[in-house]
mmCIF file of C-alpha atoms in Angstrom:
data_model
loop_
_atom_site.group_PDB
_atom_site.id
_atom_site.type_symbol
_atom_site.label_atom_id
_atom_site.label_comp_id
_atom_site.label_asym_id
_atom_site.label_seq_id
_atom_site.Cartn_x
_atom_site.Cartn_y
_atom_site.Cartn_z
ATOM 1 C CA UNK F 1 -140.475 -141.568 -43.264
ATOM 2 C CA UNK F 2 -143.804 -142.425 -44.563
ATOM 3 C CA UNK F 3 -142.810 -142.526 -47.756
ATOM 4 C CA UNK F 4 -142.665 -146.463 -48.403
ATOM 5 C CA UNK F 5 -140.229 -146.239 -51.333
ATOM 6 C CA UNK F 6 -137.660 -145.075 -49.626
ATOM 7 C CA UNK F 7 -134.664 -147.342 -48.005
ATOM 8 C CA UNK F 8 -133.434 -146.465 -44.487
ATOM 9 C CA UNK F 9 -132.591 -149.602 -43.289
ATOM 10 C CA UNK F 10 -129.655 -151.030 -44.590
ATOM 11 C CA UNK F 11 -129.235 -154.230 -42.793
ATOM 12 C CA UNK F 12 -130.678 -156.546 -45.759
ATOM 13 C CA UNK F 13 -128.746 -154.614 -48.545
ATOM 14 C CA UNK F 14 -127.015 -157.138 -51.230
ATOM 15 C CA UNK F 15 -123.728 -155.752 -52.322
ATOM 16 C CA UNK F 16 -122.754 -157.570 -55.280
ATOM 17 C CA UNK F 17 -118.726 -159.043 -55.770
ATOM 18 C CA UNK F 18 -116.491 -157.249 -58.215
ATOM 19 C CA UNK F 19 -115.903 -159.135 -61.442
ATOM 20 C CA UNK F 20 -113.135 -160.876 -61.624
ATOM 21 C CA UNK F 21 -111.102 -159.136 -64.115
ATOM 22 C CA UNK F 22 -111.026 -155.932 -61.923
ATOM 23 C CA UNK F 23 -110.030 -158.377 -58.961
ATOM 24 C CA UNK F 24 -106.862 -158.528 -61.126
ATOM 25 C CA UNK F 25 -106.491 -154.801 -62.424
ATOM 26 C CA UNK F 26 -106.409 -153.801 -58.659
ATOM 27 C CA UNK F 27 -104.202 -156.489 -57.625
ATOM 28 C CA UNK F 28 -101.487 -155.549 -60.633
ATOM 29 C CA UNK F 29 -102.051 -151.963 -59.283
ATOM 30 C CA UNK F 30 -101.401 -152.802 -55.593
ATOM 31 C CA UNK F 31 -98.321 -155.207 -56.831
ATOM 32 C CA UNK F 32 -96.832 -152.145 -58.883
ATOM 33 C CA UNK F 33 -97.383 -149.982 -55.711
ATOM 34 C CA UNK F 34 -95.262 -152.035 -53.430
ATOM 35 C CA UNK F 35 -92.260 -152.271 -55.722
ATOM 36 C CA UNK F 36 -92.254 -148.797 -56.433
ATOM 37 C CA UNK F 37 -92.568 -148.049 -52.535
ATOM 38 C CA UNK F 38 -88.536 -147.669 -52.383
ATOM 39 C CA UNK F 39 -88.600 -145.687 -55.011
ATOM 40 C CA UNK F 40 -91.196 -143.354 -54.016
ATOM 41 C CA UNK F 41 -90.051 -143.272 -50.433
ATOM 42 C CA UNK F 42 -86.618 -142.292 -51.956
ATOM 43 C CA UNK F 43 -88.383 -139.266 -53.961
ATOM 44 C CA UNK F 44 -89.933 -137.908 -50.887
ATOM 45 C CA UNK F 45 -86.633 -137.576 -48.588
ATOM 46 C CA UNK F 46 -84.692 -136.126 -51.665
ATOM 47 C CA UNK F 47 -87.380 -133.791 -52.354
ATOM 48 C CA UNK F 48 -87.828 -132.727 -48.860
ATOM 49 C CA UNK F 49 -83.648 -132.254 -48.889
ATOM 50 C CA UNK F 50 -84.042 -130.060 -51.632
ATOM 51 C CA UNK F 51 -86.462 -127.826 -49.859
ATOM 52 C CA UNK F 52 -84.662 -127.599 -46.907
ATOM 53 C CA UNK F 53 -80.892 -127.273 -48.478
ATOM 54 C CA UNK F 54 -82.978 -124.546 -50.643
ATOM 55 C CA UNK F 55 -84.269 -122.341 -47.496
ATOM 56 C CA UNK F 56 -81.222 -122.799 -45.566
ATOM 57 C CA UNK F 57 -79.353 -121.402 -48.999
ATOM 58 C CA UNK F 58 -81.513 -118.343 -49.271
ATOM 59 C CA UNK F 59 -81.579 -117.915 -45.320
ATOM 60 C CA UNK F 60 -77.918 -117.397 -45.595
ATOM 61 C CA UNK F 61 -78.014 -115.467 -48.873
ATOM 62 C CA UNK F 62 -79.891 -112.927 -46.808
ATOM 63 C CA UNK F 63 -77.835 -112.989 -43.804
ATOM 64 C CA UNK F 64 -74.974 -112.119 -45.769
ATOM 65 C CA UNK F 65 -76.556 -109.942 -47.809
ATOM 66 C CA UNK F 66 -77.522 -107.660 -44.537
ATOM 67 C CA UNK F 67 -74.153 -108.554 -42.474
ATOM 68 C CA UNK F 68 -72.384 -107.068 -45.295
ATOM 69 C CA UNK F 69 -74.372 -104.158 -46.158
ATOM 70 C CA UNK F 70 -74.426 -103.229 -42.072
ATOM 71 C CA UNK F 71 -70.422 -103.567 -42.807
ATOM 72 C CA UNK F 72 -70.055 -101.521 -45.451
ATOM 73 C CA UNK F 73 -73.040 -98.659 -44.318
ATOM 74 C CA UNK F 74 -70.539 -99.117 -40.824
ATOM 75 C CA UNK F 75 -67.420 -97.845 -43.063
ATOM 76 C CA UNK F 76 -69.237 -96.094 -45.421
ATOM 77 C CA UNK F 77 -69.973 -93.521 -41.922
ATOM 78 C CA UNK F 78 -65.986 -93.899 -40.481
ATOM 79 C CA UNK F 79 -64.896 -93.567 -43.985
ATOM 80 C CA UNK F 80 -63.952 -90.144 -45.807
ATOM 81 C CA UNK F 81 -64.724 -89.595 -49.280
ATOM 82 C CA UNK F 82 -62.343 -89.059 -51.468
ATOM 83 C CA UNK F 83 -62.238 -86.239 -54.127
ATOM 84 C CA UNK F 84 -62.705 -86.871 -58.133
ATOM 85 C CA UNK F 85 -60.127 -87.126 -59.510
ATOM 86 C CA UNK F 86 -58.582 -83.095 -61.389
ATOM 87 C CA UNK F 87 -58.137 -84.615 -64.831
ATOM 88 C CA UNK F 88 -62.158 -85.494 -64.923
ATOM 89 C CA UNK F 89 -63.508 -82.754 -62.881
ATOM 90 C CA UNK F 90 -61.876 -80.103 -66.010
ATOM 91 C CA UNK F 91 -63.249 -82.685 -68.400
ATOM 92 C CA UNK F 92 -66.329 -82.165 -66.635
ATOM 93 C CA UNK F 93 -66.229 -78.508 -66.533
ATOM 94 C CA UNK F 94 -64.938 -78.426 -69.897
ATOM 95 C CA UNK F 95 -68.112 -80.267 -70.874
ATOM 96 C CA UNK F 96 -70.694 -78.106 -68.826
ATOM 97 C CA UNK F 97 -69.107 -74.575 -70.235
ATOM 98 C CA UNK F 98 -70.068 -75.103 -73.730
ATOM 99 C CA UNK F 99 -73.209 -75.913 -72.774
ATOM 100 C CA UNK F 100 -73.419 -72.988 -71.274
ATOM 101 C CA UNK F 101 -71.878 -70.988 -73.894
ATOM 102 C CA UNK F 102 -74.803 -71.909 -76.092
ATOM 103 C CA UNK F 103 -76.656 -70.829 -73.523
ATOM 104 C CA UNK F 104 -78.347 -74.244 -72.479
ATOM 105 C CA UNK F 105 -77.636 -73.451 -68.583
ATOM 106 C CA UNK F 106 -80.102 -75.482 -67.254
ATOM 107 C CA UNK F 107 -78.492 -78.619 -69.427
ATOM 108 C CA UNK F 108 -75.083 -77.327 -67.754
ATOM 109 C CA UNK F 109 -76.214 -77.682 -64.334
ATOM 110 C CA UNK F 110 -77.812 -81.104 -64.940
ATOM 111 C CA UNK F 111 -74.432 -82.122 -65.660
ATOM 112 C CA UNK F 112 -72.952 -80.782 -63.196
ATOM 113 C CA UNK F 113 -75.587 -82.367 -60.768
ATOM 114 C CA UNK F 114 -74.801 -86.015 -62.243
ATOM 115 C CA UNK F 115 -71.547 -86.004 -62.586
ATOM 116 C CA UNK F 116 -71.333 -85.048 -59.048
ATOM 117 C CA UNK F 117 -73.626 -87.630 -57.899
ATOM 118 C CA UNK F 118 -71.168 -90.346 -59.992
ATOM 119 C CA UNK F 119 -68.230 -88.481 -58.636
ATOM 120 C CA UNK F 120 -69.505 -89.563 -54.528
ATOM 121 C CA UNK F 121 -71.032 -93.340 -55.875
ATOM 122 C CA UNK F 122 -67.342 -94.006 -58.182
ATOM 123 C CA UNK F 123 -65.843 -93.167 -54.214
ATOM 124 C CA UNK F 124 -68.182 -95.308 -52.075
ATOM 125 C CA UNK F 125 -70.164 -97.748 -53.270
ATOM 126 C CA UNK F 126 -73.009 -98.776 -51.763
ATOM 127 C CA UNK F 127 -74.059 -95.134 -50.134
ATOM 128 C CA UNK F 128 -75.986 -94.249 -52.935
ATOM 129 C CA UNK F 129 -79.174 -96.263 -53.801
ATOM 130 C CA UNK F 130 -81.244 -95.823 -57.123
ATOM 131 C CA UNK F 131 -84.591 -94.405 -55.158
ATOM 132 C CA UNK F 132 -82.590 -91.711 -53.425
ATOM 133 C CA UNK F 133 -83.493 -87.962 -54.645
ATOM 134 C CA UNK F 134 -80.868 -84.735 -55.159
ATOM 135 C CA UNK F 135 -82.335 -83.908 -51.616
ATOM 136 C CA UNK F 136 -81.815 -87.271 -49.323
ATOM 137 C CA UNK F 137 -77.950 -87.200 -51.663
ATOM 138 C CA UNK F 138 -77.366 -83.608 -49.824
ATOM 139 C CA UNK F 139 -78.293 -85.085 -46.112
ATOM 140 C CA UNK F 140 -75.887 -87.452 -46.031
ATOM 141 C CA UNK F 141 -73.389 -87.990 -43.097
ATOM 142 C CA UNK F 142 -70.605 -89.286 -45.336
ATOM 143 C CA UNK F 143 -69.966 -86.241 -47.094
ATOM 144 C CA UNK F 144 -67.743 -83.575 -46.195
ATOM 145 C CA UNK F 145 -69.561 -80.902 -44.762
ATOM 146 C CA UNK F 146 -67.966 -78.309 -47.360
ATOM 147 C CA UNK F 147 -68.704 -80.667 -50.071
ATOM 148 C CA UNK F 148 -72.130 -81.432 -48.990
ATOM 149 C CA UNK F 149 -72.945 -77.232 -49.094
ATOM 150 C CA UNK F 150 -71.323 -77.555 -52.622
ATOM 151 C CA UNK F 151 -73.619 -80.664 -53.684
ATOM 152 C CA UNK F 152 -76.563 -78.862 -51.948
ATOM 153 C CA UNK F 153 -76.195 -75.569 -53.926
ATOM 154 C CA UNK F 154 -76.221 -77.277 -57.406
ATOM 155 C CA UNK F 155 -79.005 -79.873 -56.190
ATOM 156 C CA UNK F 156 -81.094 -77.186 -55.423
ATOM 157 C CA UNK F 157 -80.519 -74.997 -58.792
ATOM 158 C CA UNK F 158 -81.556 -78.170 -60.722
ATOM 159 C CA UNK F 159 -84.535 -78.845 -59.193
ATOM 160 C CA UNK F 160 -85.671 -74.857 -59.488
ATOM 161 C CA UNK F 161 -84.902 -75.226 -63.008
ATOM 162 C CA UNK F 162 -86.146 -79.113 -63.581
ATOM 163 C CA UNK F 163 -89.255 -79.099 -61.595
ATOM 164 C CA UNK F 164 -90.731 -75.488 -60.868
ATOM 165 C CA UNK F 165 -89.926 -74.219 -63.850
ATOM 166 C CA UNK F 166 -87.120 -71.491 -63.561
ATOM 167 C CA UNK F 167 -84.814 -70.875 -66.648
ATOM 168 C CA UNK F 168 -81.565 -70.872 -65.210
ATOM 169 C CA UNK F 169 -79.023 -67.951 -65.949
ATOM 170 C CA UNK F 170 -75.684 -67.320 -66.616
ATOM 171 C CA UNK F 171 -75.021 -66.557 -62.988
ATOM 172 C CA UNK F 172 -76.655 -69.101 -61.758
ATOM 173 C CA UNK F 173 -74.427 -71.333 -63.603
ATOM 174 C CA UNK F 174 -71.560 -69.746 -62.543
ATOM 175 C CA UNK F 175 -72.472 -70.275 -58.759
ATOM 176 C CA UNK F 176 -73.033 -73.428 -59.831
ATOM 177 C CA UNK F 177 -69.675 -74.172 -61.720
ATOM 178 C CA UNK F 178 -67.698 -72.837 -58.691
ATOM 179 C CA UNK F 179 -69.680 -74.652 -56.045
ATOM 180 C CA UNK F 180 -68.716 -78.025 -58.562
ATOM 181 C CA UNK F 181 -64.948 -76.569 -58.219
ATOM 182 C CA UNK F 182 -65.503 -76.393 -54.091
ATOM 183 C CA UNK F 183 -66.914 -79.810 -54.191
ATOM 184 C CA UNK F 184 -63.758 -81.233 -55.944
ATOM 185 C CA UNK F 185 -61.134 -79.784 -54.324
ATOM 186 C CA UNK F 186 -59.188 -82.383 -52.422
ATOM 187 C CA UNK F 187 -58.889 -79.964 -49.029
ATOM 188 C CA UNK F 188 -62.469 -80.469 -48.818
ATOM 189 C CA UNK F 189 -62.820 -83.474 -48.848
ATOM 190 C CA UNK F 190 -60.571 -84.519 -45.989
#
């Protein structure tokens, strides 16, 4: 405040008139404005229509997504499996004994292991998802019990031989092999 060369009062302040030219610039601008006004007005409720058709789309993308996956989890638990089918479980065994016969058990039981798992996801689709382990496969409630002792057995020889370690044998094949024959046998899968 007591410096003199400053300006607080504002009252007397000259404010000098825009040239002319600019006068015109802005009034082209403004001019252009108003016709495209419409047009732009036109932009907005088509844009906003496309943001709401777009939600309401992936709203009921994902209500049908978990209305149908409730359904088929519902008959996945009513529903029986159903064996595979003879012709590929000898194929299979066929397969997974000369492996063995070169004496690459733990190879054998791997096979036996994923074929099984294809054999219960070719049945019922859906049950299975990519994340699940041998383990959470064995728990499930839509297996036969007898087959789910069967799919146990050879889950459980795997992961002895795939993750602690253990060389797997001859007879542990075997038990293997007939525990594969137990799980696809039609009687137990009724």
């Amino acid at each position: 405040m007591e410096d003199g060369s400053l300006q607080f009062s504002f009252e007397t302040a000259d404010v000098a008139e825009p040239p002319n030219w600019l006068k015109q610039v802005l009034d082209a601008v403004e001019a252009v404005l108003w016709a495209l006004a419409p047009l732009v007005r036109l932009v907005f409720w088509l844009g906003l229509a496309v943001i709401v058709g777009g939600l309401i789309y992936l709203l009921g993308r994902e209500l049908l997504r978990r209305f149908s996956k409730a359904t088929t989890d519902a008959d996945a638990k009513e529903a029986a499996l159903a064996p595979p089918k003879p012709a590929f479980a000898k194929a299979l065994l066929a397969q997974a004994d000369a492996l063995a016969g070169q004496g690459l058990f733990d190879e054998a039981l791997h096979i036996l292991l994923f074929r099984s798992i294809e054999d219960i996801e070719r049945r019922r689709r859906g049950v299975l998802s990519d994340a699940m382990t041998a383990r959470e496969i064995s728990a499930l409630s839509v297996l036969p019990a007898t087959a789910r002792v069967a799919f146990a057995h050879i889950a459980a020889a795997v992961e002895r031989s795939r993750f602690a370690g253990v060389a797997s044998s001859a007879g542990v094949f075997h038990s293997c092999r007939e525990a594969y024959l137990t799980f696809s046998k039609p009687e137990n899968w009724a």
